[in-house]
PDB file of C-alpha atoms in Angstrom:
ATOM      1  CA  MET A  79    -166.483 -31.710  12.954  1.00 94.00           C
ATOM      2  CA  ILE A  80    -169.539 -33.550  13.567  1.00 93.00           C
ATOM      3  CA  SER A  81    -171.396 -30.533  15.213  1.00 93.00           C
ATOM      4  CA  GLY A  82    -170.647 -28.542  12.384  1.00 94.00           C
ATOM      5  CA  ALA A  83    -172.372 -31.248  10.077  1.00 94.00           C
ATOM      6  CA  LEU A  84    -174.457 -30.922  12.121  1.00 93.00           C
ATOM      7  CA  PHE A  85    -175.662 -27.676  13.285  1.00 94.00           C
ATOM      8  CA  LEU A  86    -174.773 -26.037  10.026  1.00 94.00           C
ATOM      9  CA  LYS A  87    -177.909 -27.747   7.849  1.00 92.00           C
ATOM     10  CA  PRO A  88    -180.020 -24.886   6.603  1.00 89.00           C
ATOM     11  CA  GLU A  89    -182.542 -27.532   7.299  1.00 89.00           C
ATOM     12  CA  LYS A  90    -181.797 -27.226  10.769  1.00 87.00           C
ATOM     13  CA  GLU A  91    -183.920 -24.486  11.923  1.00 86.00           C
ATOM     14  CA  ILE A  92    -181.905 -22.868  14.847  1.00 88.00           C
ATOM     15  CA  THR A  93    -183.029 -18.901  16.606  1.00 89.00           C
ATOM     16  CA  ILE A  94    -180.299 -17.454  18.904  1.00 92.00           C
ATOM     17  CA  ARG A  95    -182.466 -17.106  21.906  1.00 92.00           C
ATOM     18  CA  THR A  96    -182.343 -21.653  21.881  1.00 91.00           C
ATOM     19  CA  LEU A  97    -178.746 -21.301  21.133  1.00 92.00           C
ATOM     20  CA  LEU A  98    -178.082 -19.759  24.133  1.00 93.00           C
ATOM     21  CA  ALA A  99    -180.871 -21.255  26.324  1.00 92.00           C
ATOM     22  CA  LYS A 100    -180.133 -24.918  25.214  1.00 90.00           C
ATOM     23  CA  TYR A 101    -177.182 -25.116  23.950  1.00 91.00           C
ATOM     24  CA  VAL A 102    -174.791 -22.601  25.559  1.00 93.00           C
ATOM     25  CA  LYS A 103    -176.396 -22.940  28.535  1.00 92.00           C
ATOM     26  CA  ARG A 104    -176.407 -26.662  29.178  1.00 90.00           C
ATOM     27  CA  LEU A 105    -172.644 -26.201  28.414  1.00 92.00           C
ATOM     28  CA  LEU A 106    -172.147 -23.879  31.042  1.00 91.00           C
ATOM     29  CA  VAL A 107    -173.779 -25.564  33.301  1.00 90.00           C
ATOM     30  CA  ALA A 108    -171.783 -28.751  32.813  1.00 90.00           C
ATOM     31  CA  TYR A 109    -168.823 -27.159  33.283  1.00 91.00           C
ATOM     32  CA  LEU A 110    -168.774 -25.546  36.018  1.00 89.00           C
ATOM     33  CA  PHE A 111    -170.789 -28.403  37.433  1.00 89.00           C
ATOM     34  CA  TRP A 112    -167.372 -30.722  37.131  1.00 89.00           C
ATOM     35  CA  TRP A 113    -165.031 -27.945  37.148  1.00 88.00           C
ATOM     36  CA  LEU A 114    -165.972 -28.124  40.965  1.00 86.00           C
ATOM     37  CA  ALA A 115    -166.340 -32.184  41.109  1.00 86.00           C
ATOM     38  CA  TYR A 116    -163.009 -32.544  40.008  1.00 85.00           C
ATOM     39  CA  SER A 117    -161.661 -29.447  42.204  1.00 82.00           C
ATOM     40  CA  CYS A 118    -162.478 -31.104  45.246  1.00 81.00           C
ATOM     41  CA  PHE A 119    -161.215 -34.056  43.704  1.00 79.00           C
ATOM     42  CA  ASP A 120    -158.069 -32.480  43.635  1.00 75.00           C
ATOM     43  CA  VAL A 121    -158.213 -30.961  46.781  1.00 75.00           C
ATOM     44  CA  ALA A 122    -158.993 -33.901  48.821  1.00 72.00           C
ATOM     45  CA  ILE A 123    -156.807 -36.516  46.726  1.00 69.00           C
ATOM     46  CA  ALA A 124    -154.087 -35.279  45.376  1.00 62.00           C
ATOM     47  CA  SER A 125    -153.039 -33.204  47.384  1.00 62.00           C
ATOM     48  CA  VAL A 126    -153.975 -30.079  45.857  1.00 63.00           C
ATOM     49  CA  ASN A 127    -154.097 -26.449  48.194  1.00 64.00           C
ATOM     50  CA  ALA A 128    -157.875 -25.481  47.985  1.00 62.00           C
ATOM     51  CA  LYS A 129    -156.592 -21.610  48.225  1.00 64.00           C
ATOM     52  CA  THR A 130    -153.866 -22.080  45.424  1.00 62.00           C
ATOM     53  CA  LEU A 131    -156.722 -23.455  43.068  1.00 62.00           C
ATOM     54  CA  VAL A 132    -158.891 -20.199  44.492  1.00 62.00           C
ATOM     55  CA  PHE A 133    -156.607 -17.593  44.799  1.00 56.00           C
ATOM     56  CA  LYS A 134    -153.313 -18.045  42.955  1.00 57.00           C
ATOM     57  CA  GLY A 135    -154.680 -18.835  39.339  1.00 56.00           C
ATOM     58  CA  GLY A 136    -157.022 -22.416  39.325  1.00 62.00           C
ATOM     59  CA  PHE A 137    -159.845 -20.310  39.580  1.00 66.00           C
ATOM     60  CA  LEU A 138    -161.974 -21.956  36.627  1.00 69.00           C
ATOM     61  CA  LYS A 139    -159.184 -22.989  35.019  1.00 76.00           C
ATOM     62  CA  PRO A 140    -160.369 -26.090  32.767  1.00 74.00           C
ATOM     63  CA  HIS A 141    -159.543 -29.629  34.474  1.00 79.00           C
ATOM     64  CA  PHE A 142    -157.035 -31.324  31.905  1.00 80.00           C
ATOM     65  CA  HIS A 143    -159.650 -32.314  29.618  1.00 87.00           C
ATOM     66  CA  LEU A 144    -162.770 -29.579  30.528  1.00 89.00           C
ATOM     67  CA  TRP A 145    -161.064 -26.889  28.057  1.00 89.00           C
ATOM     68  CA  PHE A 146    -163.293 -28.724  25.417  1.00 91.00           C
ATOM     69  CA  LEU A 147    -166.090 -27.351  26.859  1.00 92.00           C
ATOM     70  CA  PRO A 148    -165.192 -23.368  26.690  1.00 90.00           C
ATOM     71  CA  MET A 149    -163.726 -23.683  23.378  1.00 91.00           C
ATOM     72  CA  LEU A 150    -166.573 -25.607  22.416  1.00 92.00           C
ATOM     73  CA  THR A 151    -169.034 -22.918  23.976  1.00 93.00           C
ATOM     74  CA  GLY A 152    -166.685 -19.944  22.050  1.00 92.00           C
ATOM     75  CA  VAL A 153    -167.581 -22.412  18.755  1.00 93.00           C
ATOM     76  CA  TYR A 154    -171.702 -21.929  19.749  1.00 94.00           C
ATOM     77  CA  LEU A 155    -172.076 -18.783  19.954  1.00 94.00           C
ATOM     78  CA  MET A 156    -169.961 -17.917  16.455  1.00 93.00           C
ATOM     79  CA  ILE A 157    -173.080 -20.584  15.024  1.00 94.00           C
ATOM     80  CA  PRO A 158    -175.161 -17.859  13.733  1.00 93.00           C
ATOM     81  CA  ILE A 159    -172.706 -16.265  11.995  1.00 94.00           C
ATOM     82  CA  LEU A 160    -171.124 -19.114  10.623  1.00 94.00           C
ATOM     83  CA  ARG A 161    -174.483 -20.690   8.963  1.00 94.00           C
ATOM     84  CA  LYS A 162    -173.766 -17.429   6.834  1.00 94.00           C
ATOM     85  CA  VAL A 163    -170.391 -18.774   5.585  1.00 94.00           C
ATOM     86  CA  ALA A 164    -171.873 -22.308   5.692  1.00 94.00           C
ATOM     87  CA  ALA A 165    -174.732 -21.110   3.089  1.00 93.00           C
ATOM     88  CA  GLU A 166    -172.775 -19.815   0.224  1.00 93.00           C
ATOM     89  CA  THR A 167    -170.485 -22.658  -1.159  1.00 93.00           C
ATOM     90  CA  LYS A 168    -167.652 -20.516  -2.722  1.00 94.00           C
ATOM     91  CA  LEU A 169    -167.791 -18.333   0.462  1.00 96.00           C
ATOM     92  CA  LEU A 170    -167.714 -21.809   2.349  1.00 96.00           C
ATOM     93  CA  ARG A 171    -164.467 -23.034   0.533  1.00 96.00           C
ATOM     94  CA  TYR A 172    -162.402 -19.660   1.214  1.00 96.00           C
ATOM     95  CA  ALA A 173    -162.839 -20.366   4.823  1.00 95.00           C
ATOM     96  CA  ILE A 174    -161.695 -23.351   5.205  1.00 95.00           C
ATOM     97  CA  ILE A 175    -158.294 -22.383   2.459  1.00 95.00           C
ATOM     98  CA  LEU A 176    -157.797 -19.433   4.283  1.00 93.00           C
ATOM     99  CA  TRP A 177    -158.084 -21.447   7.596  1.00 93.00           C
ATOM    100  CA  LEU A 178    -155.819 -24.128   6.292  1.00 93.00           C
ATOM    101  CA  VAL A 179    -153.154 -21.655   5.186  1.00 90.00           C
ATOM    102  CA  TYR A 180    -153.614 -19.786   8.467  1.00 88.00           C
ATOM    103  CA  LEU A 181    -153.039 -22.488  10.501  1.00 89.00           C
ATOM    104  CA  THR A 182    -149.833 -24.356   8.208  1.00 89.00           C
ATOM    105  CA  VAL A 183    -148.274 -21.019   8.658  1.00 85.00           C
ATOM    106  CA  SER A 184    -148.906 -20.888  12.362  1.00 84.00           C
ATOM    107  CA  PHE A 185    -147.200 -24.165  12.516  1.00 85.00           C
ATOM    108  CA  VAL A 186    -144.231 -23.748  10.937  1.00 82.00           C
ATOM    109  CA  LEU A 187    -143.566 -20.412  11.957  1.00 78.00           C
ATOM    110  CA  VAL A 188    -144.175 -20.267  16.299  1.00 71.00           C
ATOM    111  CA  ARG A 189    -141.410 -21.917  17.312  1.00 65.00           C
ATOM    112  CA  GLU A 190    -139.069 -21.934  13.960  1.00 66.00           C
ATOM    113  CA  VAL A 191    -139.256 -18.133  13.177  1.00 65.00           C
ATOM    114  CA  PRO A 192    -140.382 -16.493  16.561  1.00 63.00           C
ATOM    115  CA  GLN A 193    -139.467 -12.619  15.463  1.00 62.00           C
ATOM    116  CA  VAL A 194    -142.822 -13.123  13.509  1.00 63.00           C
ATOM    117  CA  SER A 195    -144.286 -16.007  15.051  1.00 61.00           C
ATOM    118  CA  HIS A 196    -147.209 -13.110  17.607  1.00 65.00           C
ATOM    119  CA  LEU A 197    -148.564 -12.371  14.261  1.00 66.00           C
ATOM    120  CA  PHE A 198    -149.412 -16.140  13.282  1.00 65.00           C
ATOM    121  CA  THR A 199    -150.681 -16.955  16.616  1.00 68.00           C
ATOM    122  CA  MET A 200    -153.626 -19.610  16.308  1.00 67.00           C
ATOM    123  CA  ASN A 201    -156.949 -18.972  18.958  1.00 73.00           C
ATOM    124  CA  TRP A 202    -158.905 -21.968  19.905  1.00 75.00           C
ATOM    125  CA  ILE A 203    -161.873 -20.439  18.786  1.00 79.00           C
ATOM    126  CA  VAL A 204    -160.608 -19.858  15.317  1.00 81.00           C
ATOM    127  CA  GLY A 205    -158.716 -22.852  15.385  1.00 86.00           C
ATOM    128  CA  TYR A 206    -161.848 -24.850  15.896  1.00 92.00           C
ATOM    129  CA  THR A 207    -164.200 -22.826  14.151  1.00 93.00           C
ATOM    130  CA  GLY A 208    -162.105 -24.163  11.160  1.00 94.00           C
ATOM    131  CA  TYR A 209    -162.736 -27.920  11.804  1.00 95.00           C
ATOM    132  CA  PHE A 210    -166.314 -26.530  12.308  1.00 95.00           C
ATOM    133  CA  LEU A 211    -166.806 -25.760   8.743  1.00 96.00           C
ATOM    134  CA  LEU A 212    -164.423 -28.130   7.149  1.00 96.00           C
ATOM    135  CA  GLY A 213    -166.993 -31.073   9.110  1.00 96.00           C
ATOM    136  CA  PHE A 214    -169.837 -29.556   7.218  1.00 96.00           C
ATOM    137  CA  TYR A 215    -167.983 -29.472   4.004  1.00 96.00           C
ATOM    138  CA  LEU A 216    -167.033 -33.014   3.651  1.00 96.00           C
ATOM    139  CA  ALA A 217    -170.470 -34.196   5.067  1.00 95.00           C
ATOM    140  CA  THR A 218    -172.236 -32.373   2.211  1.00 94.00           C
ATOM    141  CA  THR A 219    -169.787 -32.496  -0.989  1.00 93.00           C
ATOM    142  CA  ALA A 220    -170.146 -35.713  -3.023  1.00 91.00           C
ATOM    143  CA  PHE A 221    -166.734 -37.062  -3.628  1.00 92.00           C
ATOM    144  CA  THR A 222    -165.184 -38.652  -6.765  1.00 93.00           C
ATOM    145  CA  LYS A 223    -163.579 -42.310  -6.078  1.00 92.00           C
ATOM    146  CA  HIS A 224    -160.319 -40.570  -7.127  1.00 95.00           C
ATOM    147  CA  GLN A 225    -160.963 -37.515  -4.543  1.00 95.00           C
ATOM    148  CA  LYS A 226    -162.268 -39.612  -1.798  1.00 94.00           C
ATOM    149  CA  GLN A 227    -158.454 -41.668  -2.592  1.00 95.00           C
ATOM    150  CA  THR A 228    -156.588 -38.585  -2.437  1.00 96.00           C
ATOM    151  CA  ILE A 229    -157.954 -37.813   0.969  1.00 96.00           C
ATOM    152  CA  TYR A 230    -157.470 -41.622   2.436  1.00 96.00           C
ATOM    153  CA  ALA A 231    -153.607 -40.975   1.216  1.00 97.00           C
ATOM    154  CA  LEU A 232    -153.634 -37.313   2.735  1.00 96.00           C
ATOM    155  CA  GLY A 233    -154.831 -38.665   5.732  1.00 96.00           C
ATOM    156  CA  LEU A 234    -151.933 -41.904   5.456  1.00 97.00           C
ATOM    157  CA  ALA A 235    -149.378 -38.904   5.039  1.00 96.00           C
ATOM    158  CA  GLY A 236    -150.573 -36.842   7.952  1.00 95.00           C
ATOM    159  CA  ALA A 237    -150.196 -39.699  10.311  1.00 96.00           C
ATOM    160  CA  LEU A 238    -146.973 -40.517   9.150  1.00 96.00           C
ATOM    161  CA  ILE A 239    -145.600 -36.875   9.550  1.00 95.00           C
ATOM    162  CA  THR A 240    -147.512 -37.109  12.842  1.00 94.00           C
ATOM    163  CA  VAL A 241    -145.261 -40.277  14.076  1.00 94.00           C
ATOM    164  CA  PHE A 242    -142.312 -39.141  12.630  1.00 94.00           C
ATOM    165  CA  GLY A 243    -142.332 -36.156  13.420  1.00 92.00           C
ATOM    166  CA  SER A 244    -142.464 -36.879  17.179  1.00 91.00           C
ATOM    167  CA  ILE A 245    -139.590 -39.500  16.851  1.00 92.00           C
ATOM    168  CA  ILE A 246    -137.768 -36.911  15.285  1.00 91.00           C
ATOM    169  CA  LEU A 247    -137.968 -33.633  16.915  1.00 89.00           C
ATOM    170  CA  SER A 248    -137.677 -35.870  20.864  1.00 91.00           C
ATOM    171  CA  PHE A 249    -134.389 -37.115  19.373  1.00 90.00           C
ATOM    172  CA  HIS A 250    -133.200 -34.270  18.215  1.00 87.00           C
ATOM    173  CA  ARG A 251    -134.481 -32.125  21.705  1.00 85.00           C
ATOM    174  CA  GLY A 252    -133.803 -34.812  24.416  1.00 86.00           C
ATOM    175  CA  VAL A 253    -137.185 -34.783  25.366  1.00 87.00           C
ATOM    176  CA  ASP A 254    -140.659 -35.316  24.264  1.00 86.00           C
ATOM    177  CA  ASP A 255    -141.798 -33.153  21.571  1.00 83.00           C
ATOM    178  CA  GLU A 256    -145.290 -33.173  20.950  1.00 85.00           C
ATOM    179  CA  LYS A 257    -146.116 -30.076  18.415  1.00 85.00           C
ATOM    180  CA  PHE A 258    -147.101 -32.908  15.854  1.00 88.00           C
ATOM    181  CA  LEU A 259    -149.879 -33.967  18.232  1.00 89.00           C
ATOM    182  CA  PHE A 260    -150.715 -30.137  18.519  1.00 87.00           C
ATOM    183  CA  ASN A 261    -155.079 -30.181  17.571  1.00 89.00           C
ATOM    184  CA  ILE A 262    -154.935 -27.039  15.619  1.00 88.00           C
ATOM    185  CA  SER A 263    -151.950 -28.198  12.873  1.00 90.00           C
ATOM    186  CA  PRO A 264    -152.241 -29.116   9.375  1.00 93.00           C
ATOM    187  CA  GLN A 265    -151.416 -33.556   9.886  1.00 95.00           C
ATOM    188  CA  VAL A 266    -153.737 -33.710  11.998  1.00 95.00           C
ATOM    189  CA  VAL A 267    -156.292 -32.052   9.794  1.00 95.00           C
ATOM    190  CA  MET A 268    -155.820 -34.140   7.287  1.00 96.00           C
ATOM    191  CA  MET A 269    -155.852 -37.621   9.463  1.00 96.00           C
ATOM    192  CA  SER A 270    -159.562 -35.687  10.865  1.00 96.00           C
ATOM    193  CA  ALA A 271    -160.871 -35.170   6.956  1.00 97.00           C
ATOM    194  CA  ALA A 272    -159.553 -38.873   5.863  1.00 97.00           C
ATOM    195  CA  LEU A 273    -161.352 -40.554   8.732  1.00 96.00           C
ATOM    196  CA  PHE A 274    -164.218 -38.107   8.879  1.00 96.00           C
ATOM    197  CA  VAL A 275    -165.129 -39.327   5.066  1.00 96.00           C
ATOM    198  CA  LEU A 276    -164.013 -42.653   5.213  1.00 94.00           C
ATOM    199  CA  VAL A 277    -167.482 -43.391   8.276  1.00 91.00           C
ATOM    200  CA  LYS A 278    -169.879 -41.206   5.983  1.00 91.00           C
ATOM    201  CA  GLU A 279    -168.632 -43.369   2.793  1.00 90.00           C
ATOM    202  CA  GLU A 280    -168.401 -46.799   5.337  1.00 85.00           C
ATOM    203  CA  SER A 281    -171.261 -45.715   7.462  1.00 82.00           C
ATOM    204  CA  PRO A 282    -174.141 -47.467   5.302  1.00 79.00           C
ATOM    205  CA  LYS A 283    -172.148 -50.671   4.994  1.00 79.00           C
ATOM    206  CA  ILE A 284    -171.489 -50.745   8.847  1.00 78.00           C
ATOM    207  CA  GLU A 285    -174.570 -49.269  10.045  1.00 76.00           C
ATOM    208  CA  GLY A 286    -175.958 -52.767  11.003  1.00 75.00           C
ATOM    209  CA  ARG A 287    -173.642 -54.070  12.729  1.00 76.00           C
ATOM    210  CA  VAL A 288    -173.238 -51.560  14.889  1.00 80.00           C
ATOM    211  CA  LYS A 289    -176.586 -50.027  15.310  1.00 80.00           C
ATOM    212  CA  GLY A 290    -177.464 -52.147  18.987  1.00 85.00           C
ATOM    213  CA  PHE A 291    -174.056 -50.927  20.704  1.00 86.00           C
ATOM    214  CA  VAL A 292    -174.467 -46.433  18.723  1.00 84.00           C
ATOM    215  CA  ASN A 293    -178.527 -47.307  20.669  1.00 86.00           C
ATOM    216  CA  TYR A 294    -177.148 -48.293  23.652  1.00 89.00           C
ATOM    217  CA  VAL A 295    -174.028 -45.838  24.511  1.00 88.00           C
ATOM    218  CA  ARG A 296    -175.850 -42.710  22.323  1.00 87.00           C
ATOM    219  CA  LYS A 297    -176.928 -40.823  25.720  1.00 88.00           C
ATOM    220  CA  ASP A 298    -174.065 -41.843  27.521  1.00 91.00           C
ATOM    221  CA  LEU A 299    -171.012 -39.973  25.342  1.00 91.00           C
ATOM    222  CA  PHE A 300    -170.918 -36.314  27.136  1.00 91.00           C
ATOM    223  CA  GLY A 301    -171.215 -38.256  30.175  1.00 92.00           C
ATOM    224  CA  ILE A 302    -168.433 -40.503  29.529  1.00 93.00           C
ATOM    225  CA  TYR A 303    -166.366 -37.333  28.070  1.00 93.00           C
ATOM    226  CA  LEU A 304    -167.176 -35.522  31.669  1.00 92.00           C
ATOM    227  CA  VAL A 305    -165.875 -38.933  33.855  1.00 92.00           C
ATOM    228  CA  HIS A 306    -163.138 -40.207  32.512  1.00 91.00           C
ATOM    229  CA  GLY A 307    -160.915 -37.901  33.953  1.00 88.00           C
ATOM    230  CA  PHE A 308    -161.652 -39.992  37.339  1.00 87.00           C
ATOM    231  CA  TRP A 309    -161.137 -43.366  35.703  1.00 88.00           C
ATOM    232  CA  LEU A 310    -157.652 -41.388  34.279  1.00 85.00           C
ATOM    233  CA  TYR A 311    -156.648 -40.700  37.599  1.00 82.00           C
ATOM    234  CA  VAL A 312    -157.112 -43.773  39.149  1.00 79.00           C
ATOM    235  CA  LEU A 313    -155.275 -46.194  36.138  1.00 78.00           C
ATOM    236  CA  ASN A 314    -152.426 -43.483  35.546  1.00 72.00           C
ATOM    237  CA  ARG A 315    -150.499 -45.724  38.214  1.00 66.00           C
ATOM    238  CA  PRO A 316    -147.312 -47.594  37.554  1.00 64.00           C
ATOM    239  CA  LEU A 317    -149.428 -51.225  39.155  1.00 60.00           C
ATOM    240  CA  PHE A 318    -151.636 -50.331  35.764  1.00 59.00           C
ATOM    241  CA  ARG A 319    -149.047 -48.440  33.422  1.00 58.00           C
ATOM    242  CA  ASP A 320    -146.262 -50.529  33.519  1.00 62.00           C
ATOM    243  CA  MET A 321    -147.052 -53.711  35.169  1.00 64.00           C
ATOM    244  CA  ILE A 322    -147.526 -54.921  30.951  1.00 68.00           C
ATOM    245  CA  TYR A 323    -145.168 -53.742  27.665  1.00 75.00           C
ATOM    246  CA  PRO A 324    -147.808 -50.465  26.382  1.00 75.00           C
ATOM    247  CA  ALA A 325    -148.517 -51.712  23.548  1.00 79.00           C
ATOM    248  CA  ILE A 326    -150.867 -54.486  25.883  1.00 80.00           C
ATOM    249  CA  SER A 327    -151.109 -52.684  28.680  1.00 78.00           C
ATOM    250  CA  ILE A 328    -152.791 -49.434  26.845  1.00 80.00           C
ATOM    251  CA  PRO A 329    -155.515 -51.135  25.156  1.00 85.00           C
ATOM    252  CA  ILE A 330    -156.803 -52.618  28.013  1.00 84.00           C
ATOM    253  CA  ILE A 331    -156.423 -49.696  29.648  1.00 84.00           C
ATOM    254  CA  VAL A 332    -158.644 -47.676  27.512  1.00 88.00           C
ATOM    255  CA  VAL A 333    -161.203 -50.497  27.508  1.00 90.00           C
ATOM    256  CA  VAL A 334    -161.405 -50.571  31.258  1.00 89.00           C
ATOM    257  CA  ILE A 335    -161.638 -46.769  30.784  1.00 91.00           C
ATOM    258  CA  PHE A 336    -164.726 -46.631  28.896  1.00 93.00           C
ATOM    259  CA  ALA A 337    -166.292 -49.101  30.162  1.00 94.00           C
ATOM    260  CA  GLY A 338    -166.279 -47.792  33.129  1.00 93.00           C
ATOM    261  CA  SER A 339    -166.639 -44.178  32.767  1.00 93.00           C
ATOM    262  CA  LEU A 340    -169.884 -45.894  30.770  1.00 94.00           C
ATOM    263  CA  TYR A 341    -171.631 -47.493  33.296  1.00 93.00           C
ATOM    264  CA  THR A 342    -171.007 -44.468  35.835  1.00 92.00           C
ATOM    265  CA  THR A 343    -172.721 -42.189  33.872  1.00 93.00           C
ATOM    266  CA  LYS A 344    -175.915 -44.558  33.384  1.00 93.00           C
ATOM    267  CA  LEU A 345    -175.490 -44.612  37.039  1.00 92.00           C
ATOM    268  CA  LEU A 346    -175.593 -40.947  37.231  1.00 90.00           C
ATOM    269  CA  ARG A 347    -178.557 -41.056  34.813  1.00 89.00           C
ATOM    270  CA  LEU A 348    -180.207 -42.650  37.110  1.00 89.00           C
ATOM    271  CA  LEU A 349    -180.277 -39.883  39.668  1.00 86.00           C
ATOM    272  CA  PRO A 350    -182.442 -37.459  39.044  1.00 82.00           C
ATOM    273  CA  LYS A 351    -180.372 -34.093  40.337  1.00 80.00           C
ATOM    274  CA  PHE A 352    -177.452 -35.614  38.056  1.00 81.00           C
ATOM    275  CA  LYS A 353    -179.149 -36.363  34.911  1.00 81.00           C
ATOM    276  CA  ARG A 354    -179.112 -32.872  33.511  1.00 80.00           C
ATOM    277  CA  ILE A 355    -174.759 -32.807  33.748  1.00 83.00           C
ATOM    278  CA  VAL A 356    -173.864 -35.818  32.335  1.00 83.00           C
ATOM    279  CA  GLU A 357    -176.713 -35.417  29.405  1.00 80.00           C
TER     280      GLU A 357
END
């Protein structure tokens, strides 16, 4: 959504050549390097068989969090088309409404009505392209007080649906059910839109308070995303995970992973050969 707000601005000049040579190339290089890094880690530490990794369906398969890079690459390739859509308000609204209807129908039917679910399977590129357009629309639209309150109420409703929907489905099936945690689902869109608008509207009030921190981490955010998988693996052990009640242990683990990833990235940025794959 943030990328959509930035890349789809009409004043931002971006040619297809620049898109491919700068942005897409950056994502592909990062993906290939970190896929190799995590694969070596899996072979050395997690006892994954190297032949299985290469020859039996594991070749270039995303490590658990690296899926975001090929997905974003696909969305980036759509930018020249999306800019045309974003340039016309009516067309932009139509595209967003169509996306919302489709993902809602897909969310409802995929499991419950398998006979027609194949007709509404949500492709990831299409799904996240909708977020891209939504981010631009929310960033460039001036909302009234009543409209903002409605968006916030929908966001709260989305959070409640996610929590209680997950609990009810999990109890009903007897196992953890993550259907309501699916990124491309209506209640997640509601929460995301509410948070986006909240930050947009309140940013002038909080900018001064967080400006120093933002400046300190802004060049490291991509690297934090890329390397946090290593830290997550280290801390995803019973010794750390189960030593304290989850309400206490989870925030602690989050802080440790963020700090470890931040300073790992800052260290890598000091090394010329690694700087390009974390920035």
